[in-house]
Each structure stands twice: as C-alpha cells, then as structure tokens.
CSV table of C-alpha atoms and ligand atoms in Angstrom, one decimal:
chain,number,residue,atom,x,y,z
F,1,UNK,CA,99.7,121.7,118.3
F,2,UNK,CA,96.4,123.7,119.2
F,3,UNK,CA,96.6,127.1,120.4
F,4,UNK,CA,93.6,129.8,121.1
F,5,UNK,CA,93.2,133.3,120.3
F,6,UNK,CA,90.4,135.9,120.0
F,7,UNK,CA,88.5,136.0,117.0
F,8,UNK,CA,89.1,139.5,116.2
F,9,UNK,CA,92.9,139.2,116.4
F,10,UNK,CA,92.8,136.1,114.1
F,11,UNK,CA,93.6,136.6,110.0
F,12,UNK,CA,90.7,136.4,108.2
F,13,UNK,CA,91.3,132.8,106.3
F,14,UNK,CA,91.8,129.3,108.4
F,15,UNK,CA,94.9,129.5,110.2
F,16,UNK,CA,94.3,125.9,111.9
F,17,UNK,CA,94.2,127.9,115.5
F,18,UNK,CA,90.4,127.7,116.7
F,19,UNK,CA,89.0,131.2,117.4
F,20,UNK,CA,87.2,132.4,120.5
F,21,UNK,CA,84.2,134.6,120.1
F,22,UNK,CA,82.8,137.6,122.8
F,23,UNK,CA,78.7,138.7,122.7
F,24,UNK,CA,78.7,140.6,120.2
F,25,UNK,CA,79.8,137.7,117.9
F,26,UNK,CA,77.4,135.4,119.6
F,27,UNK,CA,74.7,137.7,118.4
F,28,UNK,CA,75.9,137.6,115.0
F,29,UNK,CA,75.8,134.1,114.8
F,30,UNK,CA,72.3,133.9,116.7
F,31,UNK,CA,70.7,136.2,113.6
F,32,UNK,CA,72.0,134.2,110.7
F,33,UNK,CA,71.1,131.3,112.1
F,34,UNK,CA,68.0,131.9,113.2
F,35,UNK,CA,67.2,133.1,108.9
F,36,UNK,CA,68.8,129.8,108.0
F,37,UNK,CA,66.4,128.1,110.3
F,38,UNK,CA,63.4,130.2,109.7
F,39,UNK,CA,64.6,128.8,106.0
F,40,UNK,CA,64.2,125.5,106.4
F,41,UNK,CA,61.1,125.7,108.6
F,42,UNK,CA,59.2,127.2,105.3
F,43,UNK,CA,60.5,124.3,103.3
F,44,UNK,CA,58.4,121.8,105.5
F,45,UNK,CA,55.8,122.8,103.6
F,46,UNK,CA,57.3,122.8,100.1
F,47,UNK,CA,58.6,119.4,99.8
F,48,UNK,CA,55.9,117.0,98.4
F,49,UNK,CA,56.0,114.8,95.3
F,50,UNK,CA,56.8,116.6,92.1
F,51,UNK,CA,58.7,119.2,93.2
F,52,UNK,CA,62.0,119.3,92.1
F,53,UNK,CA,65.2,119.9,93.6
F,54,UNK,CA,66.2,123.0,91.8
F,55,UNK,CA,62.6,124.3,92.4
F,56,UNK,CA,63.7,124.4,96.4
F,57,UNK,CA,67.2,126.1,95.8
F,58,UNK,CA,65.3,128.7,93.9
F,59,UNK,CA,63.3,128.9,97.0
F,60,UNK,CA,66.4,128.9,99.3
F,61,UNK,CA,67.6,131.9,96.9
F,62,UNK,CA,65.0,134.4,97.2
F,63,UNK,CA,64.0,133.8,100.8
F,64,UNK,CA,68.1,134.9,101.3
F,65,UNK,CA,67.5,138.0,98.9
F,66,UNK,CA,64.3,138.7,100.6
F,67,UNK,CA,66.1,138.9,104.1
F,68,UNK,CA,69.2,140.7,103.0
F,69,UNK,CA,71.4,137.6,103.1
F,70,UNK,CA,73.7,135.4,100.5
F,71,UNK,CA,73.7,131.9,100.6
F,72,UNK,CA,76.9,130.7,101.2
F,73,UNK,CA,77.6,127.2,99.0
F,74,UNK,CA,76.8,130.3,95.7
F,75,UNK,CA,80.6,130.0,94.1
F,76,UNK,CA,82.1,127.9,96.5
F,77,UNK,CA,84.7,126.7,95.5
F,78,UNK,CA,82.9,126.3,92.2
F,79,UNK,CA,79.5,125.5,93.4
F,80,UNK,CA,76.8,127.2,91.6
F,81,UNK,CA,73.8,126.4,94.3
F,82,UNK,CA,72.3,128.0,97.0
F,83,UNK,CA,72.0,124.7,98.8
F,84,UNK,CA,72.4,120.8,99.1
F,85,UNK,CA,70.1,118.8,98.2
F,86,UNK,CA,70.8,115.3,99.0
F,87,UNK,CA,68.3,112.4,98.2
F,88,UNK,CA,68.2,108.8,99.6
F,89,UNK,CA,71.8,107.0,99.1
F,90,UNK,CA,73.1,110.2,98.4
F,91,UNK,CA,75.1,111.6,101.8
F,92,UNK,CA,76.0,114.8,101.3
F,93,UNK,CA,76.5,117.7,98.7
F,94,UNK,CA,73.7,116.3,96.6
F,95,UNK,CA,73.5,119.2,93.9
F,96,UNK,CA,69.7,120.2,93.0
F,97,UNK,CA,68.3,119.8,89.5
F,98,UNK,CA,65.3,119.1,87.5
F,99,UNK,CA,64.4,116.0,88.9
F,100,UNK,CA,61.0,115.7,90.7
F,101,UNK,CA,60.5,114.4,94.2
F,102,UNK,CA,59.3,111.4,94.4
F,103,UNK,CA,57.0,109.6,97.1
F,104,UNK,CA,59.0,108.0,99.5
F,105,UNK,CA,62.2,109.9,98.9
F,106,UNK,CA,64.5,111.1,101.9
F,107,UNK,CA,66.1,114.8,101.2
F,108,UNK,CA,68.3,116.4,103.2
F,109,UNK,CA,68.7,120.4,102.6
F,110,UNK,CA,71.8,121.9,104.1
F,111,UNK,CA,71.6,126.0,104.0
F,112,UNK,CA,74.1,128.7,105.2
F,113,UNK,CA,73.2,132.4,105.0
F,114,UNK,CA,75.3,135.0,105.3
F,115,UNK,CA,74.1,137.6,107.3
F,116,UNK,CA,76.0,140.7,108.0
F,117,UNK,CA,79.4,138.5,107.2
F,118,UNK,CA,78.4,135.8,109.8
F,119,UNK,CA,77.4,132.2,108.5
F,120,UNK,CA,74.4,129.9,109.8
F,121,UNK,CA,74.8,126.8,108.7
F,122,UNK,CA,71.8,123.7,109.5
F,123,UNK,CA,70.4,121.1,107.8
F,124,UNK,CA,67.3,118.9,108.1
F,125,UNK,CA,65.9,115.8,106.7
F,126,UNK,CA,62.2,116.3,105.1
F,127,UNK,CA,60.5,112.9,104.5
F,128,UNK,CA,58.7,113.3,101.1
F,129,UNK,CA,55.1,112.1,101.1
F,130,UNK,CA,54.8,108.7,102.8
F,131,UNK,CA,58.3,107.3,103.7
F,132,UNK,CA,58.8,103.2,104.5
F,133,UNK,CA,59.7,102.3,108.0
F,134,UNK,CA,63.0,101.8,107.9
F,135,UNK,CA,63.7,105.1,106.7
F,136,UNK,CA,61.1,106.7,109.3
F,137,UNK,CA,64.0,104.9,111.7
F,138,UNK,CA,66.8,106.5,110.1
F,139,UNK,CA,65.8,109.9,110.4
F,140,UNK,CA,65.0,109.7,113.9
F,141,UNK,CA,67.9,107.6,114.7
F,142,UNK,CA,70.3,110.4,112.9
F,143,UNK,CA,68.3,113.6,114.7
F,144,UNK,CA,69.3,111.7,118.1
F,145,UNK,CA,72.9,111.5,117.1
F,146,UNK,CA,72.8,115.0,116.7
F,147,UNK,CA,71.4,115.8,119.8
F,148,UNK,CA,73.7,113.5,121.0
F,149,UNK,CA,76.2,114.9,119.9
F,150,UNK,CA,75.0,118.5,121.6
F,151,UNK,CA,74.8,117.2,125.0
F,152,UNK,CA,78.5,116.3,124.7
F,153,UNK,CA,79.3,119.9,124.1
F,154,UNK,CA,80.5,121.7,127.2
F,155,UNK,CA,83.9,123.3,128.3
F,156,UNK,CA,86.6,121.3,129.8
F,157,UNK,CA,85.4,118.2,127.5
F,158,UNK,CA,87.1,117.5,124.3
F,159,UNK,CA,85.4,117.5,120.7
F,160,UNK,CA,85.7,113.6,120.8
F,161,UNK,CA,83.1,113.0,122.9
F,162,UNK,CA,80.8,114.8,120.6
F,163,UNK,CA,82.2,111.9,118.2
F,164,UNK,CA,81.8,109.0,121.0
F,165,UNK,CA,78.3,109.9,121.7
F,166,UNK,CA,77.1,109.9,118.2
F,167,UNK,CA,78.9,106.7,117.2
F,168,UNK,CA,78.3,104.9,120.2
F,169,UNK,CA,74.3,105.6,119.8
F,170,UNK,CA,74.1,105.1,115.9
F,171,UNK,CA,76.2,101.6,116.2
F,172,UNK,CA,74.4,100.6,119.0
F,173,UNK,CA,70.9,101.3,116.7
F,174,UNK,CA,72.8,99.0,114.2
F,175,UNK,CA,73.8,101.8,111.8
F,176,UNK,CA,76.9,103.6,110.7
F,177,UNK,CA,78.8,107.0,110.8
F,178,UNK,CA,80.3,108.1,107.2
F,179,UNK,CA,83.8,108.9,108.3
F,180,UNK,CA,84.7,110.9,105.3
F,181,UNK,CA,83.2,114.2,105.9
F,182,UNK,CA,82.4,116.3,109.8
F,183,UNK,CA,81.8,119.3,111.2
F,184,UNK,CA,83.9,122.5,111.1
F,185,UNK,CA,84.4,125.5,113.2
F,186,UNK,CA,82.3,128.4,111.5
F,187,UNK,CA,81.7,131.9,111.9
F,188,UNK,CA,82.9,134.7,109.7
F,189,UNK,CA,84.4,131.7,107.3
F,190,UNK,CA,82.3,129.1,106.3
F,191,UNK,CA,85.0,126.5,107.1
F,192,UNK,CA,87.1,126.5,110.0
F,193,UNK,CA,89.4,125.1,112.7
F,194,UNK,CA,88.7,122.7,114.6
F,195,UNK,CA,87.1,119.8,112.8
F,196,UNK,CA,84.6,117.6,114.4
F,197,UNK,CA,84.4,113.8,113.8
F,198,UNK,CA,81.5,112.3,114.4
F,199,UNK,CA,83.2,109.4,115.7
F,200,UNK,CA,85.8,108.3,117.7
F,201,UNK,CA,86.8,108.8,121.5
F,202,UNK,CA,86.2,111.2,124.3
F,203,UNK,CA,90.0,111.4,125.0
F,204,UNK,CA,90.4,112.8,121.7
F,205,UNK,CA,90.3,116.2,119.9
F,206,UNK,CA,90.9,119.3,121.6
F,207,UNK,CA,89.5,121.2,124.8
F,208,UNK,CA,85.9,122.9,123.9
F,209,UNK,CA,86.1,126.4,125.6
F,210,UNK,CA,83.7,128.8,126.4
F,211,UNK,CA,83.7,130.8,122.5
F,212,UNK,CA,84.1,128.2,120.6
F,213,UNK,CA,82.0,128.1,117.5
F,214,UNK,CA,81.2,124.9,115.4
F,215,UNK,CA,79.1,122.5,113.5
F,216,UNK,CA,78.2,118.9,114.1
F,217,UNK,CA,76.5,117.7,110.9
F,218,UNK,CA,76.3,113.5,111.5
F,219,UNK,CA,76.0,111.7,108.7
F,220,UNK,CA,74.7,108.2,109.1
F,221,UNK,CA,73.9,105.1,107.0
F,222,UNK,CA,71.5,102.3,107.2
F,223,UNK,CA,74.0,100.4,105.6
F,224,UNK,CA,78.2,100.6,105.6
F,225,UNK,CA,80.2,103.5,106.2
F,226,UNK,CA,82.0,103.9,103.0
F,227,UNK,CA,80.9,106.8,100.1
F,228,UNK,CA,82.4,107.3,96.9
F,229,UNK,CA,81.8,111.3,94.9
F,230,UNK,CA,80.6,110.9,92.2
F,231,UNK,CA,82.2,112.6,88.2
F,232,UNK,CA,80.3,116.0,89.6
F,233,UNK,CA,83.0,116.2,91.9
F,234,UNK,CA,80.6,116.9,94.7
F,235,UNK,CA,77.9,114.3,94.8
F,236,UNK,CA,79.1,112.1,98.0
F,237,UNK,CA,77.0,108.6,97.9
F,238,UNK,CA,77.1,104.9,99.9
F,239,UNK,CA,79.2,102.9,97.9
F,240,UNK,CA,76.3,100.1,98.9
F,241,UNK,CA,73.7,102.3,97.9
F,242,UNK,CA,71.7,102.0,101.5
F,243,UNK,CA,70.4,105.0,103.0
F,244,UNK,CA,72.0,108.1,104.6
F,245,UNK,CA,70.9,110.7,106.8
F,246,UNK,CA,72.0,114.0,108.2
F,247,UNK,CA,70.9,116.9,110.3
F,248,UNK,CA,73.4,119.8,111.2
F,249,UNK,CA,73.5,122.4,113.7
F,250,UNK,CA,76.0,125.1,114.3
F,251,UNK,CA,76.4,125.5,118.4
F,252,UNK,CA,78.3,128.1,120.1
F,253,UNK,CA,80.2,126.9,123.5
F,254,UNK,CA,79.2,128.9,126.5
F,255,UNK,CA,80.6,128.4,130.2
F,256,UNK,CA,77.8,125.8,131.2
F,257,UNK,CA,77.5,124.2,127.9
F,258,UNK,CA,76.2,125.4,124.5
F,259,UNK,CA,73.7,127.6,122.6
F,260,UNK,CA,72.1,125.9,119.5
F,261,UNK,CA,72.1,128.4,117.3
F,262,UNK,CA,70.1,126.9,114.9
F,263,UNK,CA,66.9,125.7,116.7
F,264,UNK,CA,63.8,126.2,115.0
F,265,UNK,CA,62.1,128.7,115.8
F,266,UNK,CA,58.9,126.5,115.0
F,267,UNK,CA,59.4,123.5,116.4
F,268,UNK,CA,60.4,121.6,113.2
F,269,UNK,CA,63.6,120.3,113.9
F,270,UNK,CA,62.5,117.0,112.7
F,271,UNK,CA,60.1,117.9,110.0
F,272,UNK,CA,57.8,115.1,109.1
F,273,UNK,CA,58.4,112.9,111.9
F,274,UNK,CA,56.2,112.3,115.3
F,275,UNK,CA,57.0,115.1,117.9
Z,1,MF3,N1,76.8,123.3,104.1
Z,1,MF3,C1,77.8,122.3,103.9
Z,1,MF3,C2,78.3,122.0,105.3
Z,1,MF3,O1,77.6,121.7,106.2
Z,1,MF3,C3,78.8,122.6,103.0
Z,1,MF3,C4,78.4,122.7,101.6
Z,1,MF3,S1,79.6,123.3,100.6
Z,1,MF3,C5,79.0,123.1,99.0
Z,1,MF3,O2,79.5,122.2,105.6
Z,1,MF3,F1,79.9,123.7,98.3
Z,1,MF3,F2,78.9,121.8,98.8
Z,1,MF3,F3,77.8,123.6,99.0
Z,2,CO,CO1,78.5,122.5,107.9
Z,3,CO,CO1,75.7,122.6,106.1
C-alpha cells in the first residue's frame, strides 16, 4: 500500500511512504547537486593511466570540504570512502584503493554531497586513456538508458516505465540490466521510498507525482545480468566477468515532467565519449 505525504510532515528515517517536496526543497536539491556535478566534471580531467582509485576519492574529499559539503557514502553503513569507484566487471560499490588506472579501463564514480542536509547523488562513466570498441558501445549504450529512463518520468505515469524504457532499449542493443540493485527516492536521506527498477513494465510501480524526488542509476552489462559481492561486503561484480556500466542522475518530478538535477553544468555528462 502506497500513500503520499509532505516531506516536512514525514519522520526523518524511511517510513516506505514516498515524500512530496515544495520550492524551497527543490532548491535544496538543485545546489547539492549541482556541487556533486561540478564534482565529477573536474574529474574528467583527472582520470588518466596511473592514477589510482584512492587518489580520486581524496580528490572527491577535499573538493566536498572546499565547498562546505560531506560526502555522503563517509560511514555509511560502514563505508569509509567518499566515493565509488567501480572498474570494468565491477558494477557497483567498487571501493577505491591503491591500484593504478590502467589504459583501457572503464570507471564509474558515483558521488553524493551533502549540502545543507540535502543529498546530490550522480555518477558518470570516465573512459581511461584509449578504450576498445566494445566498451566505447557500452558507455554510450548505458548513458541512453538513462536518458531513457528520464523521458519516462512525468506525473500520471508509473516508475515502471522508467524500468520498461531502459530495459527495452539495453536488450534491444543486445545487453542486460543488473537486476539486483536500483534507484531510490533521495533527499534529506540518502536512501528512500520508492525504489526504481530499471526494468520491468509500465503498468508497474507507483504513480510519479509532481514532488517526487528520486534516482535512476542503470546498471548494464555487456554480458549476463547476474553479480555476485564480493568478501568486502560491498564490491558488486558480473558473475561472467563481462563489462558493466552505469550513469546516475537524481530527478525531481515537476507538473510537465522532470528537472535533472544533476546535469552538468559543463556539458560532460558523457565524459570521454563523442558529443
Ligand atoms: N551512491 C550510491 C547510490 O547511487 C550508494 C553508495 S553507498 C556506499 O545509491 F556505501 F556504497 F557508498
Ligand atoms: Co543512488
Ligand atoms: Co550514487
């Protein structure tokens, strides 16, 4: 059973009701995005061979401090980074370390700032050096589900067709959506109601209104669906070991559609890949 209620009137942990938010909170989440995206647009120019994963969180940890905001994933729920950092077969929740980049390598770094208690949480791929084809394809295949999955967002619709669009166009591409993680509503907590599946039907999930506050975060494999975690407890992989890709976006719904909260500000949305 779904109900709705203002955000303000709400307790202040995930309830499972999915929270409405007014202008002011819109504004909120349009500032801490836009840091989490300004974020990622100066990585562009960080990743390169030889830099290690660790090296970038460090980065994501004083551009935060810098800006007056706290990164998010710092003691969640026992994480000790300031970011994701997920390489090649690895899906999601990659944990950066002292490894060096390496030509050829697909990352993904996922951010969320905290900016005056409200979260921005995005995600990019960043090709590293010169990247094979068939990777080239996944990247661009995964930043179209995403968009995708936008379009789909509008009031009177239902979160599933966010979930149709994006598995209808990555299947059709001859790829598949990892079922085992999805987007969350977000705002003053990191993780909320509703959840967002990346796949499934348009009949399904519950009625986006004009409010609503969420992520849609595809993840998408050249290979099969399936991921193991590995003994870290947070390292998500392919269990075939092919390729994964994922781009995130928190969107607010507003009465004709939605705000993308976390466009670049740059134009790098797809850094590394042909405009
Ligand atoms: N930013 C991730 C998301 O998109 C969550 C990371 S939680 C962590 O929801 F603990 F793994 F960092
Ligand atoms: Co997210
Ligand atoms: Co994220």
């Amino acid at each position: 059973m779904v109900s709705y209620a203002d955000a303000e009137t709400l307790p202040a942990r995930n309830t499972g009701q999915i929270r409405l938010y007014g202008p002011e909170s819109f504004a909120g989440m349009r500032a801490a995005c836009q840091l989490t995206a300004r974020c990622l647009d100066e990585l562009a120019a960080l990743v390169k061979p030889g830099v290690t994963t660790q090296q970038i969180d460090d980065f994501v940890f004083a551009f935060g401090m810098d800006h007056g905001a706290m990164p998010a994933t710092l003691n969640y729920r026992g994480y000790t980074k300031s970011s994701c950092t997920s390489i090649n077969h690895v899906v999601c929740h990659g944990i950066p370390d002292d490894k060096p980049l390496r030509e050829g390598d697909i990352v993904n770094i996922d951010v969320t700032y905290i900016v005056d208690g409200w979260h921005g949480d995005s995600s990019r791929m960043y090709p590293v050096g010169q990247i094979k084809r068939a990777a080239e394809r996944l990247l661009e295949v995964t930043h179209e589900c995403l968009m995708l999955g936008v379009a789909a967002v509008k009031p009177g619709a239902r979160t599933g067709a966010i979930g149709a669009a994006i598995q209808t166009f990555a299947e059709r591409q001859r790829c598949s959506v990892v079922r085992d993680f999805c987007g969350h509503g977000v705002g003053r907590l990191f993780h909320d109601a509703p959840n967002i599946l990346h796949y499934g039907s348009a009949h399904e999930g519950i009625e986006m209104r004009p409010g609503m506050i969420f992520t849609i975060e595809p993840m998408i494999n050249l290979g099969r669906p399936h991921v193991k975690v590995l003994a870290d407890g947070w390292t998500a992989v392919t269990r075939d070991r092919s390729l994964s890709a994922q781009y995130e976006h928190t969107v607010g719904v507003t009465p004709t559609g939605c705000e993308v909260f976390t466009l670049s500000p740059a134009g790098l949305d797809r850094p590394g890949l042909p405009a």
